[in-house]
Amino acid sequence: MTMFNHLSTFADCAMKVTPDTGARFAVTLIDRRKGKPHHISGIPLTLMTSDPEAASEDLLRNRDPSLWGVIVEKRDRKGRIQ
C-alpha cells in the first residue's frame, strides 16, 4: 500500500487544520495534451493556497511547460469558486 491510497484522507485532514488566511485559491495541474486536470489515483491534483504563484511554480517544477499548465481559481471562505 502506498501513500496514494490514503491521499483523500490526508487531504481531508489537511483542510481541517488550515488557518483562515483570507484569500484562497485552487491551483490545478493541467495536462495540455488532454486538456484535463492531472489525476493521481483518480483524484485531481489541486492545491488550496493563499499564494497561487508559489503553488504554480511548485506544480510546474521539472515539468515541460509545453505539456503542462495550471489553472488558478479564486475561492471564497467555504471553498466555492468566485
C-alpha positions as a printed NumPy array, in Angstrom:
array([[  0.   ,   0.   ,   0.   ],
       [  1.314,   3.468,  -0.888],
       [  0.571,   6.946,   0.382],
       [ -1.676,   7.46 ,  -2.649],
       [ -4.154,   5.006,  -1.116],
       [ -4.621,   7.473,   1.751],
       [ -4.439,  10.718,  -0.251],
       [ -8.113,  11.616,   0.178],
       [ -7.932,  11.034,   3.943],
       [ -4.812,  13.19 ,   4.219],
       [ -6.382,  15.964,   2.122],
       [ -9.485,  15.959,   4.324],
       [ -7.359,  16.354,   7.472],
       [ -5.154,  18.99 ,   5.883],
       [ -8.167,  21.16 ,   5.011],
       [ -9.413,  20.999,   8.609],
       [ -6.194,  22.399,  10.1  ],
       [ -5.6  ,  25.134,   7.508],
       [ -5.749,  28.555,   9.191],
       [ -8.169,  31.133,   7.821],
       [ -5.85 ,  33.458,   5.893],
       [ -8.407,  35.358,   3.836],
       [ -7.93 ,  34.924,   0.089],
       [ -7.864,  31.319,  -1.094],
       [ -7.048,  29.943,  -4.493],
       [ -7.326,  26.486,  -6.04 ],
       [ -4.341,  25.72 ,  -8.286],
       [ -4.876,  22.697, -10.552],
       [ -2.24 ,  20.971, -12.685],
       [ -3.478,  20.592, -16.289],
       [ -2.236,  18.086, -18.87 ],
       [ -2.235,  20.168, -22.086],
       [ -2.32 ,  17.032, -24.272],
       [ -5.707,  16.05 , -22.848],
       [ -6.89 ,  19.486, -21.734],
       [ -7.938,  17.99 , -18.41 ],
       [ -6.626,  18.034, -14.829],
       [ -3.88 ,  15.557, -13.942],
       [ -5.167,  12.802, -11.625],
       [ -3.386,  10.683,  -9.038],
       [ -5.396,   7.576,  -8.113],
       [ -8.493,   9.219,  -9.581],
       [ -8.083,  12.439,  -7.563],
       [ -7.327,  15.692,  -9.449],
       [ -4.044,  17.295,  -8.385],
       [ -5.291,  20.566,  -6.883],
       [ -3.632,  22.678,  -4.196],
       [ -5.535,  25.106,  -1.979],
       [ -3.326,  28.1  ,  -1.205],
       [ -3.173,  31.796,  -0.42 ],
       [ -0.091,  32.152,  -2.676],
       [ -1.046,  30.889,  -6.167],
       [  2.256,  31.94 ,  -7.759],
       [  4.325,  29.77 ,  -5.406],
       [  1.928,  26.834,  -5.78 ],
       [  2.069,  27.146,  -9.581],
       [  5.861,  27.126,  -9.515],
       [  5.862,  24.031,  -7.297],
       [  3.435,  22.138,  -9.549],
       [  5.362,  23.013, -12.719],
       [  8.84 ,  22.324, -11.305],
       [ 10.739,  19.837, -13.526],
       [  7.821,  19.653, -15.995],
       [  7.821,  20.607, -19.672],
       [  5.721,  23.835, -19.943],
       [  4.576,  22.829, -23.434],
       [  2.917,  19.723, -21.917],
       [  1.773,  21.047, -18.525],
       [ -0.071,  24.127, -17.311],
       [ -2.044,  25.324, -14.308],
       [ -5.464,  26.832, -13.736],
       [ -5.896,  29.233, -10.807],
       [ -9.411,  29.757,  -9.417],
       [-10.259,  32.182,  -6.616],
       [-12.341,  30.548,  -3.862],
       [-14.489,  32.006,  -1.109],
       [-14.206,  31.017,   2.567],
       [-16.324,  27.892,   2.041],
       [-14.3  ,  26.757,  -0.988],
       [-16.782,  27.771,  -3.681],
       [-15.486,  29.302,  -6.923],
       [-15.963,  33.061,  -7.015]])
